Short mmCIF file of C-alpha atoms in Angstrom, two decimals:
data_model
loop_
_atom_site.label_atom_id
_atom_site.label_comp_id
_atom_site.label_asym_id
_atom_site.label_seq_id
_atom_site.Cartn_x
_atom_site.Cartn_y
_atom_site.Cartn_z
CA MET A 947 -34.18 -1.60 4.78
CA SER A 948 -36.27 0.39 3.06
CA GLU A 949 -34.73 2.69 0.02
CA ARG A 950 -35.18 5.50 1.94
CA GLU A 951 -33.80 4.39 5.16
CA ILE A 952 -30.53 3.68 2.48
CA LYS A 953 -30.08 7.20 0.95
CA SER A 954 -30.25 8.71 4.82
CA LEU A 955 -27.45 6.17 5.62
CA GLU A 956 -25.86 6.64 2.38
CA ASP A 957 -26.37 10.69 2.84
CA GLN A 958 -24.78 10.53 6.25
CA PHE A 959 -21.51 8.70 5.17
CA GLU A 960 -21.14 11.12 2.52
CA ALA A 961 -21.45 13.86 4.82
CA ARG A 962 -18.82 12.56 7.28
CA ILE A 963 -16.12 12.09 4.51
CA ALA A 964 -16.66 15.32 3.38
CA ASN A 965 -15.98 16.28 6.75
CA ASP A 966 -12.69 14.57 6.75
CA GLU A 967 -13.93 12.05 9.26
CA LYS A 968 -12.31 8.33 9.04
CA ILE A 969 -14.48 5.53 7.89
CA GLU A 970 -13.28 2.21 10.02
CA PRO A 971 -14.40 -1.25 9.45
CA LYS A 972 -17.12 -1.64 11.49
CA ASP A 973 -18.61 1.16 10.34
CA TRP A 974 -21.78 1.03 7.38
CA MET A 975 -20.63 2.02 4.28
CA PRO A 976 -22.18 1.94 0.77
CA GLU A 977 -21.94 -1.87 -1.04
CA LYS A 978 -20.36 0.50 -3.74
CA TYR A 979 -17.20 2.32 -1.22
CA ARG A 980 -16.97 -1.78 0.14
CA LYS A 981 -16.48 -2.88 -3.85
CA THR A 982 -14.80 -0.52 -4.31
CA HIS A 983 -12.32 -0.03 -2.16
CA ILE A 984 -11.19 -4.02 -2.47
CA ARG A 985 -10.89 -3.62 -6.08
CA GLN A 986 -8.55 -1.01 -5.53
CA ILE A 987 -6.75 -2.26 -2.00
CA SER A 988 -5.87 -5.39 -3.45
CA GLN A 989 -4.93 -3.87 -6.62
CA HIS A 990 -2.64 -2.28 -4.91
CA ALA A 991 -1.07 -5.18 -2.73
CA HIS A 992 -0.68 -7.48 -5.89
CA SER A 993 1.48 -4.46 -7.05
CA GLU A 994 3.52 -4.66 -4.16
CA ILE A 995 3.86 -8.10 -4.34
CA VAL A 996 4.34 -8.74 -7.54
CA GLY A 997 6.79 -5.96 -7.96
CA MET A 998 8.77 -8.26 -5.76
CA LEU A 999 9.30 -10.48 -9.19
CA PRO A 1000 11.28 -7.71 -11.46
CA GLU A 1001 14.11 -6.58 -8.85
CA GLY A 1002 14.10 -10.39 -6.99
CA ASN A 1003 15.53 -11.57 -9.83
CA TRP A 1004 18.62 -9.53 -9.64
CA ILE A 1005 19.58 -9.59 -5.50
CA THR A 1006 21.91 -12.40 -6.62
CA ARG A 1007 23.76 -10.67 -8.92
CA ALA A 1008 24.12 -7.19 -7.54
CA PRO A 1009 27.47 -5.87 -8.26
CA SER A 1010 28.77 -5.25 -4.39
CA LEU A 1011 27.59 -6.65 -1.61
CA ARG A 1012 26.14 -2.93 -0.26
CA ARG A 1013 24.09 -3.07 -3.15
CA LYS A 1014 23.15 -6.10 -2.71
CA VAL A 1015 22.12 -5.96 0.57
CA ALA A 1016 19.77 -2.44 0.37
CA LEU A 1017 17.71 -4.25 -2.62
CA LEU A 1018 16.80 -7.36 -0.41
CA ALA A 1019 15.90 -4.71 2.05
CA LYS A 1020 13.74 -2.93 -0.49
CA VAL A 1021 12.18 -6.18 -1.76
CA GLN A 1022 11.80 -6.88 1.70
CA ASP A 1023 9.74 -3.95 2.69
CA GLU A 1024 7.36 -4.34 -0.82
CA GLY A 1025 6.55 -7.45 1.03
CA GLY A 1026 5.90 -5.84 4.46
CA HIS A 1027 3.43 -3.53 1.69
CA GLY A 1028 1.38 -6.15 0.25
CA LEU A 1029 1.49 -7.19 3.90
CA TYR A 1030 0.26 -3.99 5.63
CA LEU A 1031 -1.71 -3.73 2.12
CA TYR A 1032 -3.79 -6.91 2.45
CA SER A 1033 -4.77 -7.26 5.94
CA ALA A 1034 -6.03 -3.82 5.47
CA CYS A 1035 -8.38 -4.76 2.71
CA GLU A 1036 -9.44 -7.82 4.89
CA THR A 1037 -11.26 -5.86 7.14
CA LEU A 1038 -14.12 -5.17 4.30
CA GLY A 1039 -15.25 -8.61 4.59
CA ILE A 1040 -12.99 -10.48 1.81
CA SER A 1041 -10.35 -13.32 2.60
CA ARG A 1042 -6.49 -13.63 2.40
CA GLU A 1043 -7.35 -16.80 0.16
CA GLU A 1044 -10.27 -14.96 -1.80
CA LEU A 1045 -7.26 -12.33 -3.01
CA PHE A 1046 -5.01 -14.07 -4.03
CA ARG A 1047 -8.01 -16.64 -5.67
CA GLN A 1048 -8.38 -13.52 -7.99
CA LEU A 1049 -5.13 -12.52 -8.55
CA HIS A 1050 -4.10 -15.97 -9.95
CA THR A 1051 -6.94 -16.41 -11.87
CA GLY A 1052 -6.69 -12.55 -13.46
CA GLU A 1053 -9.57 -11.52 -12.15
CA ALA A 1054 -7.94 -8.70 -9.93
CA LYS A 1055 -5.38 -6.47 -11.81
CA TYR A 1056 -1.71 -5.06 -10.80
CA SER A 1057 0.73 -2.49 -11.73
CA SER A 1058 1.08 -2.59 -15.67
CA ILE A 1059 4.64 -1.78 -15.25
CA PHE A 1060 5.60 -5.09 -13.55
CA ASN A 1061 4.92 -6.45 -16.99
CA TYR A 1062 7.96 -5.29 -18.34
CA PRO A 1063 11.20 -7.38 -17.83
CA ALA A 1064 14.24 -5.93 -16.06
CA ILE A 1065 16.93 -6.95 -18.12
CA THR A 1066 20.35 -5.51 -17.02
CA TRP A 1067 21.37 -3.96 -13.96
CA ALA A 1068 20.48 -0.59 -14.64
CA ASP A 1069 17.01 -1.47 -14.67
CA MET A 1070 17.00 -2.25 -10.72
CA GLY A 1071 17.90 1.97 -10.37
CA ALA A 1072 15.91 3.02 -13.30
CA ILE A 1073 12.91 0.76 -11.19
CA GLY A 1074 13.55 2.81 -7.85
CA TRP A 1075 14.31 6.24 -8.86
CA LEU A 1076 11.32 6.13 -11.53
CA VAL A 1077 8.57 3.73 -11.04
CA ASP A 1078 9.39 4.03 -6.92
CA GLY A 1079 8.90 7.46 -7.44
CA ALA A 1080 5.63 7.44 -9.70
CA ALA A 1081 4.43 5.39 -6.68
CA ILE A 1082 4.95 7.54 -4.26
CA ILE A 1083 3.69 10.29 -6.05
CA ASN A 1084 0.28 8.34 -6.48
CA GLN A 1085 0.30 7.15 -2.61
CA VAL A 1086 1.49 10.77 -0.27
CA ALA A 1087 -1.91 11.88 -2.12
CA LEU A 1088 -3.47 8.31 -0.26
CA ILE A 1089 -2.57 9.40 2.90
CA SER A 1090 -5.43 10.97 3.55
CA THR A 1091 -7.98 8.43 1.94
CA SER A 1092 -11.29 8.34 3.67
CA TYR A 1093 -10.52 4.54 4.49
CA GLY A 1094 -8.97 4.36 7.88
CA PRO A 1095 -6.77 1.05 7.39
CA TYR A 1096 -5.94 2.07 3.90
CA ALA A 1097 -5.04 5.39 5.15
CA ARG A 1098 -3.03 4.23 8.08
CA ALA A 1099 -1.04 1.35 5.81
CA MET A 1100 -0.11 4.75 3.34
CA VAL A 1101 1.17 6.49 6.53
CA ARG A 1102 3.72 3.18 6.82
CA ILE A 1103 4.64 2.31 3.64
CA CYS A 1104 4.76 6.25 2.22
CA LYS A 1105 7.43 6.91 4.90
CA GLU A 1106 9.65 2.93 3.83
CA GLU A 1107 9.70 4.14 0.53
CA SER A 1108 12.09 6.90 0.31
CA PHE A 1109 15.13 4.91 0.22
CA HIS A 1110 13.43 3.01 -2.26
CA GLN A 1111 13.66 5.69 -4.69
CA ARG A 1112 17.40 7.05 -2.99
CA GLN A 1113 19.02 4.34 -3.65
CA GLY A 1114 17.89 4.17 -7.13
CA PHE A 1115 18.66 7.30 -8.06
CA GLU A 1116 22.10 6.22 -6.20
CA ILE A 1117 22.91 3.39 -8.48
CA MET A 1118 22.01 5.70 -11.48
CA MET A 1119 23.72 8.41 -10.65
CA THR A 1120 26.64 5.80 -10.50
CA LEU A 1121 26.12 4.19 -13.50
CA ALA A 1122 26.10 8.21 -14.91
CA ASN A 1123 29.00 8.77 -14.15
CA GLY A 1124 30.62 5.11 -14.71
CA THR A 1125 32.49 4.00 -18.24
CA PRO A 1126 30.74 5.05 -21.20
CA GLU A 1127 29.62 1.71 -21.14
CA GLN A 1128 28.03 1.96 -17.83
CA LYS A 1129 26.62 5.03 -18.61
CA ALA A 1130 25.00 3.85 -21.97
CA MET A 1131 23.32 1.29 -19.37
CA ALA A 1132 22.02 3.97 -17.68
CA GLN A 1133 20.13 5.56 -20.09
CA ASP A 1134 19.78 2.30 -22.52
CA ALA A 1135 17.14 1.65 -18.74
CA LEU A 1136 16.00 5.03 -18.77
CA ASN A 1137 14.74 5.20 -22.35
CA ARG A 1138 12.90 1.90 -21.56
CA TRP A 1139 11.35 2.70 -18.24
CA TRP A 1140 10.50 6.41 -19.06
CA LEU A 1141 6.86 6.14 -21.03
CA PRO A 1142 5.42 2.89 -18.82
CA SER A 1143 6.33 4.86 -16.04
CA LEU A 1144 4.31 8.01 -17.23
CA MET A 1145 1.86 5.49 -17.58
CA MET A 1146 1.56 4.03 -13.61
CA PHE A 1147 -0.63 6.96 -13.03
CA GLY A 1148 -4.22 5.48 -15.17
CA PRO A 1149 -5.34 7.15 -18.67
CA THR A 1150 -5.52 10.83 -19.01
CA ASP A 1151 -8.32 12.69 -17.24
CA ASP A 1152 -10.99 12.14 -19.89
CA GLN A 1153 -10.53 8.63 -20.03
CA SER A 1154 -10.94 8.04 -16.79
CA PRO A 1155 -14.73 7.83 -15.73
CA ASN A 1156 -14.35 6.29 -12.46
CA THR A 1157 -12.07 9.85 -11.24
CA GLU A 1158 -15.39 12.17 -9.66
CA GLN A 1159 -16.60 8.82 -7.38
CA SER A 1160 -12.56 8.65 -6.08
CA VAL A 1161 -12.25 12.38 -4.91
CA LYS A 1162 -14.91 12.65 -3.85
CA TRP A 1163 -14.24 9.42 -1.62
CA LYS A 1164 -10.79 10.49 -1.19
CA LEU A 1165 -9.04 7.55 -2.81
CA LYS A 1166 -7.90 10.66 -5.25
CA ARG A 1167 -6.97 13.80 -3.84
CA LYS A 1168 -5.65 15.41 -7.72
CA THR A 1169 -6.46 13.59 -11.11
CA ASN A 1170 -4.38 10.97 -13.00
CA ASP A 1171 -2.88 14.05 -15.64
CA GLU A 1172 -1.67 16.35 -12.52
CA LEU A 1173 -0.04 14.07 -10.40
CA ARG A 1174 1.52 12.46 -13.75
CA GLN A 1175 2.85 16.52 -14.18
CA ALA A 1176 3.60 16.15 -11.37
CA PHE A 1177 6.32 13.28 -11.43
CA VAL A 1178 7.24 14.59 -15.17
CA ASP A 1179 8.24 18.34 -13.11
CA GLN A 1180 9.84 16.47 -10.53
CA THR A 1181 11.97 14.22 -12.45
CA VAL A 1182 13.21 16.27 -15.88
CA PRO A 1183 15.84 18.21 -13.48
CA GLN A 1184 17.07 14.80 -11.68
CA ALA A 1185 18.09 13.65 -14.92
CA ASN A 1186 19.93 16.61 -16.14
CA LEU A 1187 21.90 16.54 -12.95
CA ILE A 1188 23.55 12.94 -13.52
CA GLY A 1189 23.50 13.94 -17.33
CA LEU A 1190 20.41 11.61 -18.78
CA THR A 1191 18.38 12.36 -21.18
CA PHE A 1192 14.71 11.70 -22.66
CA PRO A 1193 13.35 9.61 -25.22
CA ASP A 1194 10.58 12.16 -25.83
CA PRO A 1195 11.60 15.33 -28.50
CA ASP A 1196 8.45 17.15 -27.20
CA LEU A 1197 10.16 17.13 -24.02
CA LYS A 1198 10.52 20.71 -23.05
CA TRP A 1199 9.98 23.73 -20.59
CA ASN A 1200 7.04 25.28 -21.02
CA GLU A 1201 7.27 29.24 -18.90
CA GLU A 1202 3.77 29.70 -18.89
CA LYS A 1203 2.54 26.76 -16.86
CA LYS A 1204 5.47 26.22 -15.20
CA GLY A 1205 5.63 23.23 -16.42
CA TYR A 1206 7.08 20.65 -18.67
CA ASP A 1207 5.60 19.81 -21.98
CA PHE A 1208 5.69 16.03 -23.02
CA GLY A 1209 4.86 14.09 -26.29
CA LYS A 1210 1.80 11.74 -26.27
CA LEU A 1211 1.74 8.48 -24.59
CA ASP A 1212 1.07 4.76 -26.31
CA TRP A 1213 -2.16 4.14 -24.53
CA ASP A 1214 -2.44 1.47 -27.17
CA GLU A 1215 0.22 -0.58 -25.38
CA PHE A 1216 -0.65 0.60 -22.10
CA TRP A 1217 -3.97 -1.62 -22.68
CA GLN A 1218 -2.30 -4.02 -24.40
CA VAL A 1219 -0.15 -4.70 -21.68
CA VAL A 1220 -3.45 -4.22 -19.16
CA LYS A 1221 -5.34 -6.96 -20.95
CA GLY A 1222 -2.79 -9.33 -20.75
CA HIS A 1223 -0.50 -9.21 -23.35
CA GLY A 1224 2.60 -7.45 -21.66
CA PRO A 1225 6.18 -9.42 -22.19
CA CYS A 1226 5.82 -10.64 -19.18
CA ASN A 1227 2.41 -11.60 -17.88
CA LYS A 1228 2.02 -14.41 -18.36
CA GLN A 1229 6.02 -15.70 -16.60
CA ARG A 1230 4.70 -13.03 -13.24
CA ILE A 1231 1.27 -15.09 -12.79
CA SER A 1232 2.62 -18.19 -13.16
CA ALA A 1233 5.48 -17.21 -10.95
CA ARG A 1234 2.96 -15.70 -8.21
CA ILE A 1235 0.95 -19.28 -8.89
CA ASN A 1236 4.33 -21.52 -8.19
CA ALA A 1237 5.18 -20.07 -5.12
CA TRP A 1238 1.01 -20.61 -3.56
CA GLU A 1239 1.32 -24.16 -4.90
CA GLU A 1240 4.72 -24.94 -4.22
CA GLY A 1241 3.80 -23.49 -0.49
CA LYS A 1242 0.65 -24.97 0.19
CA TRP A 1243 2.78 -27.75 1.88
CA VAL A 1244 4.74 -25.70 4.53
CA ARG A 1245 1.19 -24.12 5.37
CA ASP A 1246 -0.36 -27.15 6.00
CA ALA A 1247 2.63 -28.59 7.59
CA ALA A 1248 2.80 -25.56 9.89
CA MET A 1249 -0.90 -26.12 10.14
CA ALA A 1250 -0.59 -29.57 11.68
CA TYR A 1251 2.41 -28.73 13.79
CA ALA A 1252 -0.21 -25.93 15.78
CA GLU A 1253 -3.25 -28.43 16.13
CA LYS A 1254 -0.56 -31.50 17.80
CA GLN A 1255 0.93 -28.21 20.17
CA GLU A 1256 -2.36 -26.84 20.82
CA LYS A 1257 -3.35 -30.90 21.59
CA ALA A 1258 -0.66 -31.03 23.85
CA ASN A 1259 -1.05 -28.22 25.84
CA LEU A 1260 -4.74 -29.44 26.05
CA GLN A 1261 -3.75 -32.72 27.23
CA GLU A 1262 -1.07 -31.25 29.79
CA ALA A 1263 -4.15 -29.05 31.57
CA ILE A 1264 -5.81 -31.93 32.29
CA MET B 960 -6.69 -27.61 5.58
CA LYS B 961 -7.55 -25.18 7.09
CA ASN B 962 -6.00 -21.43 6.59
CA TRP B 963 -3.58 -20.01 9.41
CA PRO B 964 -6.26 -17.71 11.56
CA LEU B 965 -5.91 -14.03 11.42
CA TRP B 966 -3.59 -12.55 14.58
CA GLU B 967 -4.02 -8.47 15.22
CA VAL B 968 -0.69 -6.91 15.70
CA PHE B 969 0.20 -4.62 18.92
CA ILE B 970 3.58 -2.68 18.45
CA ARG B 971 4.88 -0.74 21.94
CA SER B 972 7.86 1.48 19.92
CA LYS B 973 9.11 2.09 23.48
CA ASN B 974 9.42 1.66 27.37
CA GLY B 975 7.38 3.90 28.77
CA LEU B 976 4.36 3.93 26.30
CA GLU B 977 1.34 1.79 25.69
CA HIS B 978 1.37 -1.46 23.05
CA ARG B 979 -0.46 0.64 20.01
CA HIS B 980 -2.43 -1.82 17.37
CA CYS B 981 -1.10 -1.49 13.55
CA GLY B 982 -2.48 -3.56 12.04
CA SER B 983 -2.80 -7.88 11.37
CA LEU B 984 -1.06 -10.58 9.82
CA HIS B 985 -1.52 -14.88 9.22
CA ALA B 986 0.05 -17.29 11.22
CA SER B 987 -0.43 -20.77 12.43
CA ASP B 988 0.63 -19.95 15.80
CA ALA B 989 1.33 -17.41 18.87
CA THR B 990 5.20 -18.23 18.03
CA MET B 991 4.91 -17.75 14.31
CA ALA B 992 2.88 -14.01 14.07
CA LEU B 993 5.44 -13.46 16.82
CA GLU B 994 8.13 -13.68 14.45
CA ASN B 995 5.83 -12.39 11.62
CA ALA B 996 5.03 -9.66 13.34
CA ARG B 997 8.63 -8.33 13.69
CA ASP B 998 9.17 -9.31 10.16
CA VAL B 999 6.42 -7.23 8.90
CA TYR B 1000 5.81 -4.45 11.71
CA THR B 1001 9.41 -3.71 12.66
CA ARG B 1002 12.05 -3.65 10.33
CA ARG B 1003 13.33 -0.75 11.67
CA MET B 1004 13.60 -0.96 15.28
CA GLU B 1005 10.00 0.88 15.44
CA GLY B 1006 9.36 -1.56 18.52
CA VAL B 1007 10.72 -2.86 21.82
CA SER B 1008 7.50 -5.37 22.60
CA ILE B 1009 5.01 -7.11 20.42
CA TRP B 1010 1.51 -8.35 21.38
CA VAL B 1011 -0.88 -10.16 19.23
CA VAL B 1012 -3.95 -11.27 20.21
CA PRO B 1013 -5.91 -14.47 17.55
CA SER B 1014 -8.39 -12.03 16.15
CA SER B 1015 -11.53 -14.04 16.22
CA GLN B 1016 -10.91 -13.24 20.52
CA ILE B 1017 -11.12 -9.66 19.86
CA THR B 1018 -15.31 -8.75 21.03
CA ALA B 1019 -15.76 -4.96 19.32
CA SER B 1020 -18.16 -2.70 20.15
CA ASN B 1021 -20.86 -2.21 17.58
CA PRO B 1022 -20.59 1.38 16.29
CA GLU B 1023 -24.53 1.92 15.24
CA GLN B 1024 -24.93 1.38 18.62
CA SER B 1025 -22.12 3.55 20.37
CA GLY B 1026 -24.84 6.30 20.71
CA GLU B 1027 -26.22 4.39 23.46
CA LEU B 1028 -23.25 3.00 24.38
CA PHE B 1029 -21.32 6.23 25.34
CA ASP B 1030 -24.91 7.67 25.69
CA PRO B 1031 -24.00 7.88 29.48
CA ALA B 1032 -21.14 9.92 29.96
CA LYS B 1033 -22.31 12.98 27.23
CA ASP B 1034 -23.95 15.02 29.87
CA LYS B 1035 -21.17 14.94 32.73
CA ALA B 1036 -19.59 18.24 32.34
CA TYR B 1037 -18.81 18.64 35.93
CA ARG B 1038 -15.50 15.61 35.47
CA HIS B 1039 -14.31 18.20 33.92
CA PRO B 1040 -12.11 20.91 35.27
CA THR B 1041 -13.57 23.72 33.24
CA PHE B 1042 -16.77 23.36 34.64
CA TYR B 1043 -15.82 24.93 38.34
CA GLU B 1044 -16.11 28.18 38.76
CA LEU B 1045 -13.34 29.66 40.65
CA PRO B 1046 -11.82 33.70 41.16
CA ASP B 1047 -9.54 35.28 38.20
CA GLU B 1048 -7.32 35.62 41.03
CA LEU B 1049 -6.23 31.80 41.43
CA LYS B 1050 -3.97 31.76 38.91
CA HIS B 1051 -3.01 27.38 38.70
CA MET B 1052 -5.40 24.92 40.53
#
């Protein structure tokens, strides 16, 4: 294809997106669109799968059967969400095996929030309420993204996520209304998860170079700072309702902008964690590698069994 | 060892409706594909019936040739009821 032909295809492509048409797997797309989507969708899938780890750790120690079935269902959903997203990503022509390889070697990223440890039961509340709450704000914006398989996965995911946040808030509310020790535990969890949750929206707009292109492709409908503000405005009244406070002396209502002002975030810490120096980066990746390697004999055995059955069926047919 | 093949999953959400494509998954054989489809795509009673089809068995039309492929139907307005002119007095037909 000549450069001029490519340019004309690109123009048609951009026009389709501007016109709110969806792009489907076999449609022509610019190489950069394909690569950016593989990167973002796989990062999203990896986040779901790695996100199972901090919570999975608490399933056997949930304080009641009710809490246990809810947490188990939430972690199962995250596994499911990872699978919807991996399959959406594979429609762009990358294999599952390659996606895992990128995760295991650190080439692909996942949400940094999962590199923080979940050290008390109250963390199950804070993660559901704050981390899933922040994720929902990000994800709702993606329902109308331009790539069809990604948008469809997002619809399912958003539908399922709302119980995640509610079960987390219920845990926090119960603890906050409990003994002084329980309330302190809830407050401690909020203190530790609040700032990392705010950083889930990514760098501030002036530090986010890909925003313009992503807005054009509808990978982003709102900027990082807009989404972060929406999250703060939504969450502060919820904490007030259950009598918890925020570890931020600068947090206060701003009547003029009809939103909350909040303090500067520690972006050095953010980049440290992204680069692999968070409290649990090594542990998370080694858990994933371990699961993949230890599961190899199971995958091989299932495949060997399938092939044997197929041969047997062929024999019978003859 | 070979990787598990890819399967396309179709779910009938309730009797009376058609099976609808909802995504794909990897499984070693059809039985496992059905069971995985149940766990991945129907955790909240979203279906009463599941089809799984090896992705390699699907032949898809090429979007780049959509123009030619769908062209024959383009100029056949007479296949639609609005093509026919009827008197205004005729309310329902």
